[in-house]
Short mmCIF file of C-alpha atoms in Angstrom, two decimals:
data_model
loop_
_atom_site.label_atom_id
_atom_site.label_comp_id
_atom_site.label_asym_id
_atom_site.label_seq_id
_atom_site.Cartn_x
_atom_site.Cartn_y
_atom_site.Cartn_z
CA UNK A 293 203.24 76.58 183.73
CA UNK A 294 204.41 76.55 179.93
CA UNK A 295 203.79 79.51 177.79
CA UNK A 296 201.24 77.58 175.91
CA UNK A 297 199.50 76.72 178.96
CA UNK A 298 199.47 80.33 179.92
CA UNK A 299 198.07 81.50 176.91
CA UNK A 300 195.11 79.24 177.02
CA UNK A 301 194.55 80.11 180.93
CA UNK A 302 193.11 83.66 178.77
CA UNK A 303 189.61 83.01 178.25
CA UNK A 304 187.61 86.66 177.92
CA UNK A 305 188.22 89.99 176.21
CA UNK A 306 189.08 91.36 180.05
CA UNK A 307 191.56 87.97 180.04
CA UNK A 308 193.20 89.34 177.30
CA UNK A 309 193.33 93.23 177.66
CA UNK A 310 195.03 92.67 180.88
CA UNK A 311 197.70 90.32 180.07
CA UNK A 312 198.57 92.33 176.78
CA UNK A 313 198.54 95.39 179.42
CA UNK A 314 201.07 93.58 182.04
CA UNK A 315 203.53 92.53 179.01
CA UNK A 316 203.23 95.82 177.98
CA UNK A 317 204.79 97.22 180.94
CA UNK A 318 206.80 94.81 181.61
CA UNK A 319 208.71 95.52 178.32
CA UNK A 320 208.63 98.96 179.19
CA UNK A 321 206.68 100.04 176.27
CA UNK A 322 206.49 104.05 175.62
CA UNK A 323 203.22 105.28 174.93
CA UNK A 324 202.08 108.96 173.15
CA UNK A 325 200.63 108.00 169.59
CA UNK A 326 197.07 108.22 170.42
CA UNK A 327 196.92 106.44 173.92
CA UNK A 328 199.10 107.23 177.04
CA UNK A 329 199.06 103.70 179.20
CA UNK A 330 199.35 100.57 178.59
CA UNK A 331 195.64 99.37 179.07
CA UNK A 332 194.38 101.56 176.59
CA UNK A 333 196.51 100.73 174.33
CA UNK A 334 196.22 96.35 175.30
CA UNK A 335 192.39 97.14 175.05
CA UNK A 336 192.82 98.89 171.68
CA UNK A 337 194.78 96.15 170.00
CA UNK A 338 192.68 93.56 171.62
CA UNK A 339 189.02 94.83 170.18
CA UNK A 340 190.92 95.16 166.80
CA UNK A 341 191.77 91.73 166.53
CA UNK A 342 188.40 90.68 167.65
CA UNK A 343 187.14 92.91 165.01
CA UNK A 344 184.93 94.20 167.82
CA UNK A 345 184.43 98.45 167.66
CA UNK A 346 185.80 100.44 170.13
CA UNK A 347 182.86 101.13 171.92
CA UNK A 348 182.04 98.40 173.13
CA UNK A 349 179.94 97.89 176.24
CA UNK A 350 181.25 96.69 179.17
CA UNK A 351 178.72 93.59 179.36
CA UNK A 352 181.00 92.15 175.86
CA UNK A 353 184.12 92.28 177.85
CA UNK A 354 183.46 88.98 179.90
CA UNK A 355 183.03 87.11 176.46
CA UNK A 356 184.93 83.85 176.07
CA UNK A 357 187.18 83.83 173.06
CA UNK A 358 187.80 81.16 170.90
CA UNK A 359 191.67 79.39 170.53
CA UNK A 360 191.41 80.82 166.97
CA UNK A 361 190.50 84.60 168.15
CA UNK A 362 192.99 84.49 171.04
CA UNK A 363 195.99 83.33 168.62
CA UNK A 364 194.97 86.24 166.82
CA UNK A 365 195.34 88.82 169.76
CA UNK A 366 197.91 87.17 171.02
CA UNK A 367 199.90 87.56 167.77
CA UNK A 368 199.19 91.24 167.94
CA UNK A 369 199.67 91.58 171.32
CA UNK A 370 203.31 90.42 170.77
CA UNK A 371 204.24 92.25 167.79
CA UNK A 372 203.74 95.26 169.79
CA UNK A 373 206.24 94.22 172.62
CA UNK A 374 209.11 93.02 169.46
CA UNK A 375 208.76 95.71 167.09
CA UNK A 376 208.28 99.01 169.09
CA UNK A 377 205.74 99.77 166.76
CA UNK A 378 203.24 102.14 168.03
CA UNK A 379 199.70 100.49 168.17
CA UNK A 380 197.87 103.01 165.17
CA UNK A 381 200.57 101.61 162.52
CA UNK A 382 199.72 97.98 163.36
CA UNK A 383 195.73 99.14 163.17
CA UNK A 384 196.58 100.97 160.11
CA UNK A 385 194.15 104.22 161.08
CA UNK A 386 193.37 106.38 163.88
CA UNK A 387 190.24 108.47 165.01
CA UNK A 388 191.71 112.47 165.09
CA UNK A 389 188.95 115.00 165.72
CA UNK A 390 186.07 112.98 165.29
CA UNK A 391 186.80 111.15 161.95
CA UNK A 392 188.58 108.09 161.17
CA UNK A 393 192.03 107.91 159.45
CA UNK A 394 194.06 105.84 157.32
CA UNK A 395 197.24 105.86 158.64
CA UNK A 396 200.96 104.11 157.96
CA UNK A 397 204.50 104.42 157.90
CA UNK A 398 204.58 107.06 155.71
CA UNK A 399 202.99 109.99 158.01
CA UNK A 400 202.95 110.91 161.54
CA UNK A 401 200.45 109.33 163.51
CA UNK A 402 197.69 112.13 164.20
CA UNK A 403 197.77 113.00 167.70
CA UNK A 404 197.73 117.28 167.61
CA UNK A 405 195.54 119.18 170.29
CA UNK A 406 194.87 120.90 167.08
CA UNK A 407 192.31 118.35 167.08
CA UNK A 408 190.15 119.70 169.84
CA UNK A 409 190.47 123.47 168.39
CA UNK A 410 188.79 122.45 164.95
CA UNK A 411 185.88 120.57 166.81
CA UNK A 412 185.40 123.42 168.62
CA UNK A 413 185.31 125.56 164.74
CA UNK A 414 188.24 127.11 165.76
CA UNK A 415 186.79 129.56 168.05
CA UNK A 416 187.31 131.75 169.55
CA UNK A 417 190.00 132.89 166.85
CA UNK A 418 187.90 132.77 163.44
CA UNK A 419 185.38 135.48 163.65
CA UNK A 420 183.21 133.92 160.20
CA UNK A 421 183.86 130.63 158.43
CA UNK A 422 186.66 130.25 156.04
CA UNK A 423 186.15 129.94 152.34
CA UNK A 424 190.05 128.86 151.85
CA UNK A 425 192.22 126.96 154.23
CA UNK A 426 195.99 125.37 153.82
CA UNK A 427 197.40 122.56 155.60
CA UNK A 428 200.82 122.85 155.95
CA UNK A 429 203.06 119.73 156.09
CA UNK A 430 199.93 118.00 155.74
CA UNK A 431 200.83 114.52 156.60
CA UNK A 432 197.80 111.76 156.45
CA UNK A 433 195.52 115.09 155.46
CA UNK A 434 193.67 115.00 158.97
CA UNK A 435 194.01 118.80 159.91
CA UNK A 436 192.81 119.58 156.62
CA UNK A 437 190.20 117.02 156.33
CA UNK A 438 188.79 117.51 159.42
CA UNK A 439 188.45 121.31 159.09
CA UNK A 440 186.70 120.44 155.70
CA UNK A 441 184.23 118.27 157.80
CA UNK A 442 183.62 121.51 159.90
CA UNK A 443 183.35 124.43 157.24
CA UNK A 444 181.13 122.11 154.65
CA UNK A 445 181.89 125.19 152.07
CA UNK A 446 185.17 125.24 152.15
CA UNK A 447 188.05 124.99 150.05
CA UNK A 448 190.88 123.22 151.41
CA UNK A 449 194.36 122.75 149.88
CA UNK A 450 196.75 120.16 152.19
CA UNK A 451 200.66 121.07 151.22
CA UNK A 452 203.10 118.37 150.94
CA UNK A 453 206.36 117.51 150.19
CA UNK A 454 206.40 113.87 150.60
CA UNK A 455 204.72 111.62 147.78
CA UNK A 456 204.32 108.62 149.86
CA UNK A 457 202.50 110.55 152.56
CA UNK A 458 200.50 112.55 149.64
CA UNK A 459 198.64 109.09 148.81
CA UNK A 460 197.89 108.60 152.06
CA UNK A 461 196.12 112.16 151.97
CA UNK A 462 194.58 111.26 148.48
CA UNK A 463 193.43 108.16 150.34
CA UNK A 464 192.02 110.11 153.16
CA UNK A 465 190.07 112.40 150.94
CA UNK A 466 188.54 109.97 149.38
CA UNK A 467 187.95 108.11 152.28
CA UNK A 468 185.90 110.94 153.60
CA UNK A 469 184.11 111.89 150.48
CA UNK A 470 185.81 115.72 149.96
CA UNK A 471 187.27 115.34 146.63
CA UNK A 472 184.88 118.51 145.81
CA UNK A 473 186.82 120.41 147.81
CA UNK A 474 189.93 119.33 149.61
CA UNK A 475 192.94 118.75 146.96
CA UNK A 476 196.50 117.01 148.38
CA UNK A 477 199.54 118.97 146.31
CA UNK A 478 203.09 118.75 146.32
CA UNK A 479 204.45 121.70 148.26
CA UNK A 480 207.89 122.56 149.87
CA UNK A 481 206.29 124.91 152.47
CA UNK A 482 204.70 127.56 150.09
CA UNK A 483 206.75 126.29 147.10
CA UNK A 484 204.25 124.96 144.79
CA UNK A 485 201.19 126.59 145.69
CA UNK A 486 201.22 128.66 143.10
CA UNK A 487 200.01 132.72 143.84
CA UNK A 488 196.94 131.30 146.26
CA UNK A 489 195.68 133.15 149.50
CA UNK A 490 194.01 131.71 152.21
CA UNK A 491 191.96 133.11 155.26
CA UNK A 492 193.28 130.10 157.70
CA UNK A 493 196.87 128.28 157.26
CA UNK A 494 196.72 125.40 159.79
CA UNK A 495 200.65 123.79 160.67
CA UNK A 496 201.97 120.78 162.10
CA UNK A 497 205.62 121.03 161.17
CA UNK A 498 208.40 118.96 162.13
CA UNK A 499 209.57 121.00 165.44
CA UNK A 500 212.03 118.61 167.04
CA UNK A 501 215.72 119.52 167.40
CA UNK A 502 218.18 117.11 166.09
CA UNK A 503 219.46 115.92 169.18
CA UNK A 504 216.31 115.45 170.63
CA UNK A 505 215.19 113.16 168.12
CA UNK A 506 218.25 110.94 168.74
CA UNK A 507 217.21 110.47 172.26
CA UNK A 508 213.16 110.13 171.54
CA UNK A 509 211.87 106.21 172.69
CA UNK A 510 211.74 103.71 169.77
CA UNK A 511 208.12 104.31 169.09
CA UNK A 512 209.42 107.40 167.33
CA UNK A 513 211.50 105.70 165.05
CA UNK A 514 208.44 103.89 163.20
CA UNK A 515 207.76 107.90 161.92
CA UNK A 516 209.13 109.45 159.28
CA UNK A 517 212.08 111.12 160.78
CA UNK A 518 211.41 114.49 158.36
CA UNK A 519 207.88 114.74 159.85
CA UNK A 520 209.66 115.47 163.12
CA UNK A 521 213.38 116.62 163.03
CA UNK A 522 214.22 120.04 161.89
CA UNK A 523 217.61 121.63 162.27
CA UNK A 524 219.53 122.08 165.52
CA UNK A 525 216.67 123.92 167.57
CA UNK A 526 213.92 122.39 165.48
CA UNK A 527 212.61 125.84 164.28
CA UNK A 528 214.25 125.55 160.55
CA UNK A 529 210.77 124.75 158.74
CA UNK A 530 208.87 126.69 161.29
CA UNK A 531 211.26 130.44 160.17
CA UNK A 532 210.01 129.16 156.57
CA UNK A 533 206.39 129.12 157.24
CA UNK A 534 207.16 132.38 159.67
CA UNK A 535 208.60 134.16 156.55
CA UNK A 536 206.12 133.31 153.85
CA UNK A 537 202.72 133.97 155.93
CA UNK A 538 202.20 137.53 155.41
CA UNK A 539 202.18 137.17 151.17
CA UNK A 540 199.88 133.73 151.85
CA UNK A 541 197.28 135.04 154.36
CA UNK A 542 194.27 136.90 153.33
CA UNK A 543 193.16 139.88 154.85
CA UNK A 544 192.17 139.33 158.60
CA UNK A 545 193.36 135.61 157.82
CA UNK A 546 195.20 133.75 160.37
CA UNK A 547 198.27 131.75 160.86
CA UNK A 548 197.58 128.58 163.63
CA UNK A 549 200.77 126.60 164.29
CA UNK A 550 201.80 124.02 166.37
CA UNK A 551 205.92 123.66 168.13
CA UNK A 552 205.05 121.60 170.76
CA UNK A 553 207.53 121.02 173.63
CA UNK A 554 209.93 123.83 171.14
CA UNK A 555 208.24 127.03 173.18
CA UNK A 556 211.27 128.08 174.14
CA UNK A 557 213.25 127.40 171.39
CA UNK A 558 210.66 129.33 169.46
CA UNK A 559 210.40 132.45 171.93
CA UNK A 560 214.54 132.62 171.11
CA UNK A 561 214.43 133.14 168.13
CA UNK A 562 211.59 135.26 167.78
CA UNK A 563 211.09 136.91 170.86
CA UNK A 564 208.92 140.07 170.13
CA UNK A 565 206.48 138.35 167.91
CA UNK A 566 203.32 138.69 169.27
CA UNK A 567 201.53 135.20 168.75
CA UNK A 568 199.11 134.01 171.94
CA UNK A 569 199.40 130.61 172.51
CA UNK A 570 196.25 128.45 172.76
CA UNK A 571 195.03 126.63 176.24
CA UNK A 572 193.38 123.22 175.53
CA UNK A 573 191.36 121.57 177.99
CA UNK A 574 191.87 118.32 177.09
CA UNK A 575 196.20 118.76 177.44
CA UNK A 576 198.17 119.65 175.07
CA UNK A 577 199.95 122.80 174.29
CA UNK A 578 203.03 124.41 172.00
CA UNK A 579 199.84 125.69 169.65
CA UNK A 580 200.37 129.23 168.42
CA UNK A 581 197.89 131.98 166.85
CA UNK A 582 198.71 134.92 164.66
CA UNK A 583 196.89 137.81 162.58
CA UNK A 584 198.18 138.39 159.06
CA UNK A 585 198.12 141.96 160.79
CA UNK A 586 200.03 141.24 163.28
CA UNK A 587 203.19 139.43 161.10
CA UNK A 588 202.47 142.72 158.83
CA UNK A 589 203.15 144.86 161.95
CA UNK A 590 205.99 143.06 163.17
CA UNK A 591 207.82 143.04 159.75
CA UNK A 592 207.47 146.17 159.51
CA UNK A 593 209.42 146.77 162.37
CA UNK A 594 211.95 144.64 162.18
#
């Protein structure tokens, strides 16, 4: 059978899912930027390029598609398999915490168990609602945005050094109607933030040692290589945020920040700080918490 003949052999959504699934695989595609297999990603590309939404019942899935509408997935289907592009750059946005994101090259794709903390209002950690939060190394703005959504009175400042990835956040706040209260500024770490003081600094910083990085699938590549290397144990922007906390945190404020698969690079090199790292129940992990108190108390002894 020909490849043409092939193709048209796909006649329904289902047709379609499962043979962008099975080249998928075949390829030997990674997957970790929003899905974790192959179908859910196939099934995700496919319903985009029908311009069906994602929830779509089951019933629609035995739909014929027109030639037209399968040249279209089929298109799709295959860019994924030649450019290693992960499938929320070639959607251009990605649902984090309940909202919808605009997402490209530019930032990391949103994918943090952080996520499943701020739907839950941060508890049990936050004892009343915030009236300032940061996002640190802010990316497409979603930590910050979506805490916004959450705590409708408060003010939220997302910190960024990159300008490319502070339109997207600009983008993203307008997006979600916050421009009241959520502002995107350019910020090396604390370095531009002026003398501000929040009750909750929320981080996602690049965590990844350099040789890691080197050896991460090509996926990874599509991201901006800043938003994930940092130094030789990957803790080099994470000592920064470490160090300026204490003068940036309110009283009885709190420090939230994510290393990921770095535990133990982090535990090295800070061994007797007392953080308690937070258990998700929907995976995930590498999520710290920390009192100002606590960084006061540790400073203070050395």
């Amino acid at each position: 059978m020909s490849a043409s003949d092939d193709a048209a052999a796909l006649c329904t959504v289902r047709d379609l899912v499962r043979w962008g699934a099975s080249r998928f695989a075949e390829a030997g595609l990674h997957f970790g930027h929003g899905t974790d297999n192959a179908l859910d990603e196939a099934y995700a590309l496919v319903l985009h390029a029908l311009h069906l939404p994602f929830d779509l019942p089951a019933l629609y899935l035995e739909a014929a598609v027109t030639a037209r509408e399968r040249d279209a997935v089929l298109r799709l289907l295959r860019l994924r398999v030649s450019s290693r592009k992960p499938a929320a750059y070639l959607l251009g946005r990605i649902r984090f915490a309940g909202l919808d994101f605009e997402i490209d090259e530019r930032v990391l794709i949103p994918r943090s168990p952080i996520g499943e903390l701020i739907e839950r209002g941060y508890a049990p950690w936050l004892r009343q609602p915030p009236a300032r939060v940061l996002d640190l190394c802010a990316g497409s703005g979603c930590i910050g945005i979506a805490t916004a959504a959450v705590f409708e009175d408060a003010e939220v400042d997302l910190a960024e050094i990159d300008a490319g990835a502070l339109a997207v956040c600009r983008r993203n706040i307008e997006r979600h109607g916050l421009g009241d209260r959520v502002r995107a500024i350019r910020s090396d770490v604390y370095e531009g933030l002026g003398d501000a003081r929040y009750d909750l600094i929320v981080a996602n910083p690049p965590y990844v040692p350099e040789a890691e990085w080197r050896a991460l699938a090509p996926e990874y590549r599509h991201e901006p290589r800043r938003a994930l290397a940092a130094g030789e144990d990957g803790m080099d922007v994470v000592a920064r945020i470490l160090d300026g906390a204490r003068e940036r945190l309110a009283s009885g404020g709190l420090l939230i920040c994510e290393v990921g698969g770095s535990v133990d690079a982090f535990a090295a090199r800070w061994p007797r700080l007392p953080v308690t790292w937070i258990e998700f129940e929907r995976g995930g992990d590498g999520v710290f918490v920390i009192s100002r108190e606590d960084l006061e108390s540790a400073h203070a002894r050395g």
